[in-house]
JSON list of C-alpha atoms in Angstrom, two decimals:
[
{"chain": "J", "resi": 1, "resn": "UNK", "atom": "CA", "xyz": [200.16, -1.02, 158.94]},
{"chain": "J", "resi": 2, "resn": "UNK", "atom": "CA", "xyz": [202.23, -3.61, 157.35]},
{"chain": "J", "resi": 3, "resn": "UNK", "atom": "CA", "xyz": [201.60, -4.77, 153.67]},
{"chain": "J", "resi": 4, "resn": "UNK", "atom": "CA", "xyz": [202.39, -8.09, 151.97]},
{"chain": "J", "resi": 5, "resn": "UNK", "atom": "CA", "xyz": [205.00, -7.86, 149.48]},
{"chain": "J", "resi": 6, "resn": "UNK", "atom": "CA", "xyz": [202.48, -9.76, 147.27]},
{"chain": "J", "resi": 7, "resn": "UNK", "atom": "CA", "xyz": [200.05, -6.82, 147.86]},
{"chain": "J", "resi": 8, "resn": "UNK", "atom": "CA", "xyz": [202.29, -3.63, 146.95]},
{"chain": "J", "resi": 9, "resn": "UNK", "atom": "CA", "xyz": [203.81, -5.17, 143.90]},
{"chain": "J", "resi": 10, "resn": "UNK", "atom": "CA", "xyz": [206.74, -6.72, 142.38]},
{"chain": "J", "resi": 11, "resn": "UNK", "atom": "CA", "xyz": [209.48, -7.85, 144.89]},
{"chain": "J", "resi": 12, "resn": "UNK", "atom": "CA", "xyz": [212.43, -7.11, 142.17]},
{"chain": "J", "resi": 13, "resn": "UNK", "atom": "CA", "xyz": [210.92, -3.83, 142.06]},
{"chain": "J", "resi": 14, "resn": "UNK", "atom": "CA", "xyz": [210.79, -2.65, 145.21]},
{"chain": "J", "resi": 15, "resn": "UNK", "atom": "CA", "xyz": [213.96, -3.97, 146.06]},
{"chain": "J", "resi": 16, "resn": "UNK", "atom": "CA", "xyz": [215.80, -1.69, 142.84]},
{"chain": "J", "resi": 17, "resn": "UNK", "atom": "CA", "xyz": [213.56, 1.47, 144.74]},
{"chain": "J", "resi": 18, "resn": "UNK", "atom": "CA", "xyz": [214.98, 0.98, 148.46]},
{"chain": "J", "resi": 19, "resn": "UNK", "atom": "CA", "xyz": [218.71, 0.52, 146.55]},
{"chain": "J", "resi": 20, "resn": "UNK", "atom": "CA", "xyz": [218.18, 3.38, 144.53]},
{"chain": "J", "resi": 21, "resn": "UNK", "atom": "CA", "xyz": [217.02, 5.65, 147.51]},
{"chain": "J", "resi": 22, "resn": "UNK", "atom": "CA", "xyz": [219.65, 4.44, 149.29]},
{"chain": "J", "resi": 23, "resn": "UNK", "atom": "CA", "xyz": [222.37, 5.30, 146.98]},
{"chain": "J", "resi": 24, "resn": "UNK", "atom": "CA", "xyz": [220.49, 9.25, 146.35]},
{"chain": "J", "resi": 25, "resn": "UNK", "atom": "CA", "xyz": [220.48, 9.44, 150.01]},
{"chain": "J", "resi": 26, "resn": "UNK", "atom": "CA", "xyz": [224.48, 8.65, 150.43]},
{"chain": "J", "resi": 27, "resn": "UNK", "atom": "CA", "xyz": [225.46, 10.44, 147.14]},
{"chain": "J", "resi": 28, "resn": "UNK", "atom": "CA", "xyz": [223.20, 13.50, 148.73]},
{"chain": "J", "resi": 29, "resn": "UNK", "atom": "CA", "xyz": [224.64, 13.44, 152.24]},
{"chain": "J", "resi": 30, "resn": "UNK", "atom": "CA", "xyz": [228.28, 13.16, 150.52]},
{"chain": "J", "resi": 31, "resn": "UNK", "atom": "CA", "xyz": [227.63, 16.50, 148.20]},
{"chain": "J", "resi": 32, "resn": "UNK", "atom": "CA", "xyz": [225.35, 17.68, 150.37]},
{"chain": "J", "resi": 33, "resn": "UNK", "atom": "CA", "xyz": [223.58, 18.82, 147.43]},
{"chain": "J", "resi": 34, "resn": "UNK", "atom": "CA", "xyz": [226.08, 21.97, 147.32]},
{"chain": "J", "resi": 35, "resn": "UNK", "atom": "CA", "xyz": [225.32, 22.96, 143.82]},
{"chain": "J", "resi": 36, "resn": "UNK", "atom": "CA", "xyz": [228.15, 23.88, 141.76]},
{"chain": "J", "resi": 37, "resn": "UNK", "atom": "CA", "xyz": [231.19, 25.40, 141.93]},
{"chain": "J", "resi": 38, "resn": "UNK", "atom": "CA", "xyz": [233.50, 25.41, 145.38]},
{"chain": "J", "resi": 39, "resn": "UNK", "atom": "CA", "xyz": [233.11, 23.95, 148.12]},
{"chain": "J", "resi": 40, "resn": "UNK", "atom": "CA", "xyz": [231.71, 27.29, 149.88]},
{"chain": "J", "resi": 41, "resn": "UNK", "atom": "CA", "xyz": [228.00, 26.96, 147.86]},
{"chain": "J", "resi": 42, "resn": "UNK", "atom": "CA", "xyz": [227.22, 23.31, 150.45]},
{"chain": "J", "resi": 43, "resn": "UNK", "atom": "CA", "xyz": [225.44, 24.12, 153.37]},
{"chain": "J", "resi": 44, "resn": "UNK", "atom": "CA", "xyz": [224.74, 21.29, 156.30]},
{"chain": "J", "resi": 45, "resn": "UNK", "atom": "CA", "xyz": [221.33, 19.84, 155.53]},
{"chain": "J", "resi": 46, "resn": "UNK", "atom": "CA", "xyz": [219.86, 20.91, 159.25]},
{"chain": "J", "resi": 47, "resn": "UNK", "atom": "CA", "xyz": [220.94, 24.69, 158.31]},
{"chain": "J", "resi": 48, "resn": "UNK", "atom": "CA", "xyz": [219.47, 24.67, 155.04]},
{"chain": "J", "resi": 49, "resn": "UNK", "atom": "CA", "xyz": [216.28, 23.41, 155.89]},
{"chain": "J", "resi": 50, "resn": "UNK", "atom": "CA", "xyz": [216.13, 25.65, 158.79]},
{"chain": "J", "resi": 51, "resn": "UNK", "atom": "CA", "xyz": [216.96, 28.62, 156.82]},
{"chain": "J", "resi": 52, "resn": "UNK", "atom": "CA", "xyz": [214.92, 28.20, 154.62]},
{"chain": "J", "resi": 53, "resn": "UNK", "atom": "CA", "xyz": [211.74, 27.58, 156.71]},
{"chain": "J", "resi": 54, "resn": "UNK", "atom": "CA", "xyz": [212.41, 31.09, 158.58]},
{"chain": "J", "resi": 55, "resn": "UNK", "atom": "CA", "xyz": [212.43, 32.70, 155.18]},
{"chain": "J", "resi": 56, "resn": "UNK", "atom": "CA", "xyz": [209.85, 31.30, 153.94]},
{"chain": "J", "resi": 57, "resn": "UNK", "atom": "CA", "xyz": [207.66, 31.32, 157.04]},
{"chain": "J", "resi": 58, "resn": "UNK", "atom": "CA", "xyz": [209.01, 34.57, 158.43]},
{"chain": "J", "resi": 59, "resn": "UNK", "atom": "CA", "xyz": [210.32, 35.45, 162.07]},
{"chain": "J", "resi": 60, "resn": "UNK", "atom": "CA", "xyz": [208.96, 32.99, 164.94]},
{"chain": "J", "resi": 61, "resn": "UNK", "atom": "CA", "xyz": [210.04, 31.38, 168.17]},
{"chain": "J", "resi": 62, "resn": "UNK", "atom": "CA", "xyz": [211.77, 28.28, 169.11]},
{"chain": "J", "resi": 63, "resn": "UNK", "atom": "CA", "xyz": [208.63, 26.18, 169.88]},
{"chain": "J", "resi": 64, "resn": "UNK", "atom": "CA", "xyz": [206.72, 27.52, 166.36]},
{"chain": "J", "resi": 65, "resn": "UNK", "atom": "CA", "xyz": [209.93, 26.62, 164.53]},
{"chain": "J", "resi": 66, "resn": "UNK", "atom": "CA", "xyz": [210.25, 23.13, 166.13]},
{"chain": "J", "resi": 67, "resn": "UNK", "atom": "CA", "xyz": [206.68, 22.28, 165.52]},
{"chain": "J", "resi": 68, "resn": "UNK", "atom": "CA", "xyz": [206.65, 23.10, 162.00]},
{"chain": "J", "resi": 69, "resn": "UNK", "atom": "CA", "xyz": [209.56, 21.26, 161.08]},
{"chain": "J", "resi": 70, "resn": "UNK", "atom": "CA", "xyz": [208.09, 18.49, 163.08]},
{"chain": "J", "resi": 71, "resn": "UNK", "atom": "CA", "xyz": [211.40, 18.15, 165.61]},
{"chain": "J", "resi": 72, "resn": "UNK", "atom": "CA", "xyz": [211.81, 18.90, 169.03]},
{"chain": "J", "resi": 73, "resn": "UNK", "atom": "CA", "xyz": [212.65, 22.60, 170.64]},
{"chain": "J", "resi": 74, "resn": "UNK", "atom": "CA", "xyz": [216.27, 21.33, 172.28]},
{"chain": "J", "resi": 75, "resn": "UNK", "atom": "CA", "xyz": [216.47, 19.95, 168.57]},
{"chain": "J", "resi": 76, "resn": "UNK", "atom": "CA", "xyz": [216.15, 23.62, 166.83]},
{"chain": "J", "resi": 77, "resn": "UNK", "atom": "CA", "xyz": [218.19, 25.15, 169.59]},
{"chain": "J", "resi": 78, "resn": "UNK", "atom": "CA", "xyz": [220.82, 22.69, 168.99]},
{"chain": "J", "resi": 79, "resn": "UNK", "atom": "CA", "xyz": [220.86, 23.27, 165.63]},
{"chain": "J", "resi": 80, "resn": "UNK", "atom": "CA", "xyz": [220.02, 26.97, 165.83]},
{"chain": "J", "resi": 81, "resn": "UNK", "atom": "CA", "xyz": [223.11, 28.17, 168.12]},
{"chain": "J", "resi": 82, "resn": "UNK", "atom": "CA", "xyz": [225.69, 27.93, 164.60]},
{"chain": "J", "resi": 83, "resn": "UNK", "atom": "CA", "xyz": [223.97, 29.42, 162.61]},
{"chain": "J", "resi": 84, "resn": "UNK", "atom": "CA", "xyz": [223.43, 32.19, 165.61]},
{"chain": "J", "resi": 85, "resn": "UNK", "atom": "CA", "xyz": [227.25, 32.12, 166.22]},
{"chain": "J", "resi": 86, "resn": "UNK", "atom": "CA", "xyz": [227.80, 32.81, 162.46]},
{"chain": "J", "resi": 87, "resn": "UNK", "atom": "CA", "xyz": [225.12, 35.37, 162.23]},
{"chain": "J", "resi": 88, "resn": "UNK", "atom": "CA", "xyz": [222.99, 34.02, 159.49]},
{"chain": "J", "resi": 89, "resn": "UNK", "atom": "CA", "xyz": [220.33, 34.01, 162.45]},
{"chain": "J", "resi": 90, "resn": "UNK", "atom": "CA", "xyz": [219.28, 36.80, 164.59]},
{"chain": "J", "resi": 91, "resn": "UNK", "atom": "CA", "xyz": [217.48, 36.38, 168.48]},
{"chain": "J", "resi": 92, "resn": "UNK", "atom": "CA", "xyz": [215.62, 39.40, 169.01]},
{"chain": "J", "resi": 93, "resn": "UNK", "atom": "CA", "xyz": [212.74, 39.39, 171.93]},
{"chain": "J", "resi": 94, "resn": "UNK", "atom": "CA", "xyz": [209.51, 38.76, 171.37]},
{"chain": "J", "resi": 95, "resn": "UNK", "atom": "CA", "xyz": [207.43, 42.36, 170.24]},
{"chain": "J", "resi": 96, "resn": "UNK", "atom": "CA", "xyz": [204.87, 41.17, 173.08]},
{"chain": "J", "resi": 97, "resn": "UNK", "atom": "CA", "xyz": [206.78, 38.81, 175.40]},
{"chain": "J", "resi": 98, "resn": "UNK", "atom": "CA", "xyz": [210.36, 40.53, 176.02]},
{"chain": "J", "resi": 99, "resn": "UNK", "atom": "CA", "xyz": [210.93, 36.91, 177.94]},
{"chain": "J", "resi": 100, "resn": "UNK", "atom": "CA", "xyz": [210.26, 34.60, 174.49]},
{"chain": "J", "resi": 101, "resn": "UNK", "atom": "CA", "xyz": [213.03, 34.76, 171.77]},
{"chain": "J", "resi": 102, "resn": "UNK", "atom": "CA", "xyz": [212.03, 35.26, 168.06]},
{"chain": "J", "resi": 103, "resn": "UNK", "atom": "CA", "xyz": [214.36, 34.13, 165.75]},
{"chain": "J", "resi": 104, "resn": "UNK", "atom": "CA", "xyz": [214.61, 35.21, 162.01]},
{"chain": "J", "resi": 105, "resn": "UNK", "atom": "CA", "xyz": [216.82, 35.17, 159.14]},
{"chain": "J", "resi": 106, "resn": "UNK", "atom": "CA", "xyz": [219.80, 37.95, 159.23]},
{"chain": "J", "resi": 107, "resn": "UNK", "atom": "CA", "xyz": [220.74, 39.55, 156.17]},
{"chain": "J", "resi": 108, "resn": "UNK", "atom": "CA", "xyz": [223.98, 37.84, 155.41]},
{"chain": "J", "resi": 109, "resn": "UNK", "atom": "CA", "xyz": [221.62, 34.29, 156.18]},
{"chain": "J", "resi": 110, "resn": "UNK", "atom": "CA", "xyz": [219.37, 35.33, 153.69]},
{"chain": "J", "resi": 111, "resn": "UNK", "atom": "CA", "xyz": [222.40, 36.23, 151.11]},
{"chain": "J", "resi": 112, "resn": "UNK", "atom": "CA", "xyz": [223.70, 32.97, 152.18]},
{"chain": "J", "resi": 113, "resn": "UNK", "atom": "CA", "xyz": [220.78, 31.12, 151.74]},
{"chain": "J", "resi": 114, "resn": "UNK", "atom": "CA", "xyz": [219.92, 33.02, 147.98]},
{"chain": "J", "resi": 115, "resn": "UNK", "atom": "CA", "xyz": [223.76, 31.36, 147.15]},
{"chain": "J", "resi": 116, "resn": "UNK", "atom": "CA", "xyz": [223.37, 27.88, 148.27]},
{"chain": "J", "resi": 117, "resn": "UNK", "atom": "CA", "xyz": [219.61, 28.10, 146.43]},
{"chain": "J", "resi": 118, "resn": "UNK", "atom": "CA", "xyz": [221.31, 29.25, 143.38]},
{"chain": "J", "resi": 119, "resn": "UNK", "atom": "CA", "xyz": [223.95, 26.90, 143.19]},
{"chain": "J", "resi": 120, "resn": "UNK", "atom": "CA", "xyz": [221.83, 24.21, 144.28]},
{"chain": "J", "resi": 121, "resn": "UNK", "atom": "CA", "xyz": [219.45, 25.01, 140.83]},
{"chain": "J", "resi": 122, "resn": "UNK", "atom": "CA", "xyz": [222.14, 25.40, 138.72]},
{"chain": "J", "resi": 123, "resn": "UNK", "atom": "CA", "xyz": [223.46, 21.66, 139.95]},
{"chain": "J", "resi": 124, "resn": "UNK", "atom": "CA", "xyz": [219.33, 20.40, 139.33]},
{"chain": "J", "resi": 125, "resn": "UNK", "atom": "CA", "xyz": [219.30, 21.97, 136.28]},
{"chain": "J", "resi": 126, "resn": "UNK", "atom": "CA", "xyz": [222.40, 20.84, 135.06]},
{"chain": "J", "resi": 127, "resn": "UNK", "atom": "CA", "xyz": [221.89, 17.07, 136.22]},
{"chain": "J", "resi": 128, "resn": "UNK", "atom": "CA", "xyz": [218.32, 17.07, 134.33]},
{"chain": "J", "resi": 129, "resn": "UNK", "atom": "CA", "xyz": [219.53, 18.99, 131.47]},
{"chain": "J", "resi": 130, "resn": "UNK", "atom": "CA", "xyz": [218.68, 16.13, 129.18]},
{"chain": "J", "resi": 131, "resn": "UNK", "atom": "CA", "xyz": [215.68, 15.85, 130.82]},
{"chain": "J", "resi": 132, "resn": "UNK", "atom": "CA", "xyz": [211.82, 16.92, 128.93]},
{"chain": "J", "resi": 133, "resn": "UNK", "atom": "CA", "xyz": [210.04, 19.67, 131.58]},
{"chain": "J", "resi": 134, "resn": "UNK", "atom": "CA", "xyz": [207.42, 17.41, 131.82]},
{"chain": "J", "resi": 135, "resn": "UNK", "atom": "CA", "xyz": [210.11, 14.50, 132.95]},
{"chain": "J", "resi": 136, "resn": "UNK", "atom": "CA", "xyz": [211.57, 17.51, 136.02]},
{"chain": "J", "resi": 137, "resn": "UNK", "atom": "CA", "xyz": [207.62, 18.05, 137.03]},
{"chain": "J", "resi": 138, "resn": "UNK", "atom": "CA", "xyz": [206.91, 14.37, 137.65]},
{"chain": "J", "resi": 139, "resn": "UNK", "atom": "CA", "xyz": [210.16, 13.56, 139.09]},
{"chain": "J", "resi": 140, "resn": "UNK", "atom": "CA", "xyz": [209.52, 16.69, 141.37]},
{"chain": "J", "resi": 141, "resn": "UNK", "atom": "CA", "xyz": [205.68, 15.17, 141.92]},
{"chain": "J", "resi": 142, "resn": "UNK", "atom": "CA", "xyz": [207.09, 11.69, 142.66]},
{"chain": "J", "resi": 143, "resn": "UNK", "atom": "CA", "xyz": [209.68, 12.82, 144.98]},
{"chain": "J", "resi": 144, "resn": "UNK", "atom": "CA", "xyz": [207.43, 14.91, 147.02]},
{"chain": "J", "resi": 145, "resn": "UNK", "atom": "CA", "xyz": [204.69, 12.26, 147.30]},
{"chain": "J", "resi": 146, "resn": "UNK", "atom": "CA", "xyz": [207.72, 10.24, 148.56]},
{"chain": "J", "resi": 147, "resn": "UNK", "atom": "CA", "xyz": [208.35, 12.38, 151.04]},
{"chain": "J", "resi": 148, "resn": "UNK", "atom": "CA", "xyz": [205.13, 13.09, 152.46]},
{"chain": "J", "resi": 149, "resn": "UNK", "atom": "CA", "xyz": [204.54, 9.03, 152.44]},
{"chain": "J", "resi": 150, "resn": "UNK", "atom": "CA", "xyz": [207.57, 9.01, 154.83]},
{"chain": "J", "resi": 151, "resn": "UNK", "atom": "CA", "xyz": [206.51, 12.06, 157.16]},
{"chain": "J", "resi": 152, "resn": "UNK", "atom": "CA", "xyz": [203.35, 10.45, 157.27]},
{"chain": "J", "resi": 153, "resn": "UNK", "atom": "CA", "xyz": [205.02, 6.99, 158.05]},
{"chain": "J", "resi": 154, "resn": "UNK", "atom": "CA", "xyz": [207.51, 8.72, 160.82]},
{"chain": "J", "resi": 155, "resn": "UNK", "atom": "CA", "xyz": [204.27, 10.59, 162.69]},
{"chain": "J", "resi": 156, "resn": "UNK", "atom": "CA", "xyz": [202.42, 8.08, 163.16]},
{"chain": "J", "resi": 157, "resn": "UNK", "atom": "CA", "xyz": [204.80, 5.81, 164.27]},
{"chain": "J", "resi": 158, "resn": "UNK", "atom": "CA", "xyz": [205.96, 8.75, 166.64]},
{"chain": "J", "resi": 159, "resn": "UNK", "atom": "CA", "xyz": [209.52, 9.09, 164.86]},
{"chain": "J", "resi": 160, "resn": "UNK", "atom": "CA", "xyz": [211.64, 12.26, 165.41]},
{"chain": "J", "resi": 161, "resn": "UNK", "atom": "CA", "xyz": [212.70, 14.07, 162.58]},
{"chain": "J", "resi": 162, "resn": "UNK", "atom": "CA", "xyz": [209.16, 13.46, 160.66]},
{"chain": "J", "resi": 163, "resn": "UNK", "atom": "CA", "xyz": [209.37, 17.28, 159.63]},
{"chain": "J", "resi": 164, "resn": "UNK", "atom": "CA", "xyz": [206.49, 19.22, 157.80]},
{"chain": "J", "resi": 165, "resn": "UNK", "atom": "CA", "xyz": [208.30, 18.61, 153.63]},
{"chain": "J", "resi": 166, "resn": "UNK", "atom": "CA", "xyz": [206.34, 21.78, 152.45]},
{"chain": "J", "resi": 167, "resn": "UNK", "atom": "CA", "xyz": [209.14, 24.30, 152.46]},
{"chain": "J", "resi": 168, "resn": "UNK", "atom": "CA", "xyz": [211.43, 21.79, 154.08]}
]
C-alpha cells in the first residue's frame, strides 16, 4: 500500500520525522536506553524485551514466547540461551508435557529486570522533566501508535522481527 507524498502531507515534514527517528533509534541503540547511573543498569534490547514479556505474561514455552513477540522459535532460543547461561531464565519441563520446556523468569532475572526498569524511569523521567504530564501521555500515545503502525507495516509485508509492542 504505497501513498503519494502529496497524499500523506508535507514532504519537509516527513523528511524532519524519518531524520528524527533515525537519530532516537542510533542515540537508543548507543545507550541502550540504560537509565542512569553505571554502565551495569543497560541491558541488550533482545533481553529486555524478552524479560520483560515472561514477567509480564508469566511462564510459557519456546513456541508461545516466539509467537507473541512476533519472531521465530530458533530466534527466542538464540536469544534465550544468555540469559539461561546467566540465570536470569530458568527451563523447567512442561507440568503436562515433561518433553516441552517452559521457560520463566528466575529470581535474580526478575531483580535484574526491576533494576534496568528503574533506572530506565529515572533516565525518562529525568529527560522529560521539563516536560507538562499531559506532554509525557501524548508523547507516550504517539510513540505507541508509531509502533503499532510499524508492526502492522512489518506483518503484512511478512517482515521478521514485527513483534506484538504491548508489553514489548
Amino acid at each position: 500500500m504505497s501513498m503519494d507524498m502529496t497524499t500523506v502531507g508535507d514532504t519537509g515534514l516527513l523528511d524532519a520525522l524519518q531524520h528524527e527517528v533515525a537519530v532516537f533509534a542510533r542515540r537508543a541503540e548507543q545507550t541502550r536506553l540504560g537509565g542512569v547511573g553505571q554502565v551495569r543498569n543497560s541491558m541488550d534490547r533482545a533481553a529486555y524485551l524478552l524479560l520483560n514479556r515472561l514477567d509480564k505474561e508469566g511462564p510459557m514455552g519456546v513456541k508461545a514466547l516466539a509467537a507473541s513477540m512476533g519472531i521465530d522459535s530458533s530466534t527466542v532460543t538464540r536469544q534465550v540461551a544468555p540469559l539461561v547461561d546467566t540465570g536470569l531464565v530458568k527451563r523447567t519441563s512442561h507440568p503436562e508435557d515433561g518433553r516441552a520446556v517452559v521457560l520463566q523468569l528466575s529470581p535474580r532475572g526478575k531483580a535484574r529486570l526491576e533494576e534496568v526498569r528503574s533506572s530506565r524511569r529515572q533516565l525518562m523521567a529525568e529527560l522529560t522533566h521539563d516536560w507538562a504530564p499531559e506532554e509525557r501521555e501524548a508523547f507516550c500515545t504517539l510513540l505507541t501508535r508509531f509502533n503499532l503502525a510499524l508492526s502492522a507495516r512489518m506483518a503484512a509485508h511478512g517482515m521478521p522481527g514485527a513483534d506484538a509492542p504491548s508489553g514489548s
